Amino acid sequence: MRHTIATDTLGPRGPALTAPIDACVHCGFCLPSCPTYVTLGEEMDSPRGRILLMKEVLEGTLELDSALPYLDNCLGCQACETACPSGVHYGELITGFRAHVEPVRRRPAAARLQRRLLLETLPFPRRFALAARLGRPARALAERLPSPLAAMLALIPDRLPPAAPLPARMPAQGPRRARVALLAGCAQQVLDPDINWAALRVLAANGIETVIPPGQACCGALAMHTGASERARPLARANLAAFPTDVDAIITTAAGCGSGMREYGLLLAGEPDAEAGAALAERVCDVATFLDRVGLIAPPPLPEPITVAYHDACHLAHAQRERTAPRRLLGAIDGLTLVEPAEWELCCGSAGTYNVEHPELARRLGARKAANLRATGAELIVTANIGCLTQIGLHLREAGVEMALLHTVQVLDRAYAHALKGAPPR
Amino acid sequence: MEIIAALGELGLGERLLTTPAALAAFSCDGLTAFTARPCAAVLAESTAEVVATVRACHATGTPFVARGSGTSLSGGSLPVAGGVLIALNRLNRVLSIDPESRTAVLEPGVINLDVSRAAAAHGLAYAPDPSSQSVCSIGGNLAFNSGGAHCLRHGMTANHILGMTVVLPDGELTTLGGPSREGLGPDWTGMFCGSEGLFGIAVEVTVSLIPIAEATATFLAAYDSLSAAGDAVSAIVAAGLLPVAMEIMDALAIEAAEASVKPRYPPAAALLIVELEGDRDTVAADTTALEALIAVSGAVSVTHTADPEERALIWKGRKSAFSAVGWLAPDYIVQDGVVPRTQLGRALAEVEALSAAAGIRVANVFHAGDGNLHPLILFDGAEAGALERAEQLAADILSMCVRLGGSITGEHGVGVEKRAHLPLMFSPDDLTLMGEIRRSVDPGELANRGKMLVPMAEGTAA
Ligand SMILES: Cc1cc2nc3c(=O)[nH]c(=O)nc-3n(C[C@H](O)[C@H](O)[C@H](O)COP(=O)(O)OP(=O)(O)OC[C@H]3O[C@@H](n4cnc5c(N)ncnc54)[C@H](O)[C@@H]3O)c2cc1C
Ligand code: SF4
Ligand code: SF4
């Protein structure tokens, strides 16, 4: 699409902002896979519409305040990128645009407070655990709190699982086939520490040694995707310092973290460590992709057959373009039958802090996803992201459905341990 | 404004859009070279709301434009500046399917592909398949009489529309056609189809469905020249075979598709896609005949498949080609012209010559069986004068189509883009008559003013 934006006035991020606008031909092929267009049915809440709005704001023909509500509605799920035949990097545009306008935008007080609470607790496991414990009694007050705060409280889990601290290193079993470093992550480590433990055990069982570098931080994706680059950069730098370069890959177990780290090059664009950021981004790899790449050692056959529905987490399927590896890994388990839910490309509504900032839309998407998964008749739902696990679990419970939910590595872990049946519903 | 006040009375709530951002989002369709801001957009959720909105427009003399999915490539759903835009995409229910009479009743915003999805349970499908079928709406298809790869055998949209309920430009609700084709009197349905919304807004559409074929085979034949592929098409037809689809893509279009959805086409100067469909025996017999024809047509290589996934990938590559050309150049014009099928080879050679003379790259991807060309004229809008040069080449190609006995549009419509080219095909008398017919239904020229025909307000040409 032609535009009159002066790219060079936009700073180091300029090209990432205008290239997607150049590439978009306004064909609308992205509309049916956009969760907000599908639920709201209005052009402003479609990828094609948002690109037009951002273009006009950057051209100076549209006021930012008028466009913001629709841009804020975007989940950043990147389903539009998968659907786009023209190769539009929408994710780079929306992330860059949010960072670009953050310094000039005004927010109401309650939203400002909510944003600060989120950005100052979620990325820090200890603060998050503490906040969760403190927040639980406050839930009784939820009705009387401003709605953004009430929405946050609704997400606090009833109980936090006890967490054994992760080791500094997990050796490979048998001959070593590879050596990797693991991002422990923040929210996931609090909400479900078993996922990282399962990953360590599965990697070990496949002859892969894992180090968990000390001094690592949250990946920064949450801040980055909500326009808070100035908060994300120190986190990225901590990871640049912490992660060794002599490993075969940097492994992430939460799809959102993986896609976030893969954007370090853009996050640090124009900074002295931009190149180092881009180099680290290149080495980031989802645990499923890596296991598939080195070749999974097939787990023993299951004692009883099981039907599994795999849910594509947006940040793995769309942002990292990985849909085959998890399916191949699960398919390697003898006795496991994979079924596909309808509308795989639609986001479940979790998307980072989305379910806190847009509770109503998130609820509609969550209920829709839960219904699609339930309709598969599977006994177990498997996915690759803690946000999806929490969101889908919540909406299955709301629909009164008892279905087990696990991360891909937890399924493999249990299969190796002959313990796949009877996973508790989340 | 009077119209805003009138719309405000309708109880549309948040579905009456007037903020700058909302209006900006609706300011163009797939042809982004043209933009205009409406004064309001209405997200209609019922026939009654469409009627009430059109009445309000009629009462205040405000022009209105219907919009389905906004994928028009000729500016058909471009708003009229200061007019009202009526968005129909939320009217997207399949109201009923009757497997016995093989018909379906649809709201206008139903997405083309969703009709076949809903009909599949009954072993039926909706035949017209524009490349944009995953997005475009039945209302838009009807207004443009849209075609698609498989219209070679099955016919364009108009062949599949049995009847409809429409809101006339004065807000009156009326029914055209009916559940069967055996109607008496003028073919109003036929007149409404392809009239680009000039006679009002379709709010309910009855379409015919076809049984899903028992067997299908898709052939990919590679050629070292476009004209060789074009000649093969003529030979296939001359031999009496009737494939459901015959499409050609040139090297640039193949390159774009490979950059985008990676259909794994063989490298070639021209690729011919042929699809056969029918009962098992017919497809087997036709396969033998087609193989023999392709063998003597100078093809460099040929493969065929009946595998649903492989076929889906072949078609995905073809159907994404327009958008995929975005990989090759910052801007392009999708041209849509028709030549008699027998002139295909000559027309392609002329497109090549015109492209070379202008020094502008042209990618070709088209419905070869119908002689419907889609030259994609590549340019860089940032270069001074590039758009004008590309537009000139597009116009030259259209003139060539008319000279060879064809037409200036096969399926994308006239819209605003080709209004100026209509005199290439129609005499001033023809155009005056068209204007008079239009004004007999819509004296104020409120429905889609400025599309297809030059309105009285702008000039006296028609
Ligand atoms: C990538 C791409 C590929 C395409 N491929 C093809 C192809 O293969 N074949 C083809 O024929 N076209 C093709 N098109 C063009 C376009 O998709 C078709 O013209 C389609 O029918 C438009 O449908 P829509 O719902 O997007 O209509 P819109 O763009 O919203 O509207 C099109 C016209 O119809 C009118 N209209 C819409 N709804 C109604 C209604 N209910 N009643 C009366 N008038 C109405 C509008 O006012 C406008 O004039 C393609 C477009 C793109 C972007
Ligand atoms: S599919 Fe791609 S090119 Fe088409 S409108 Fe969406 S983002 Fe733009
Ligand atoms: S990122 Fe997701 S929500 Fe945002 S425009 Fe793309 S598809 Fe829609």
XYZ file of C-alpha atoms in Angstrom, chain A residues 3 56 101 114 117 120 177 182 234 238 350 415:
12
model
C 1.855 5.857 1.998
C -3.018 7.150 8.858
C 3.269 6.016 20.688
C -3.267 -1.875 36.517
C 0.953 -3.629 38.771
C 6.024 -4.800 38.058
C 23.719 -35.453 21.893
C 16.969 -23.083 29.511
C 17.002 -4.123 30.787
C 20.225 -9.280 31.691
C -5.012 -15.290 26.847
C 4.953 -41.186 28.866
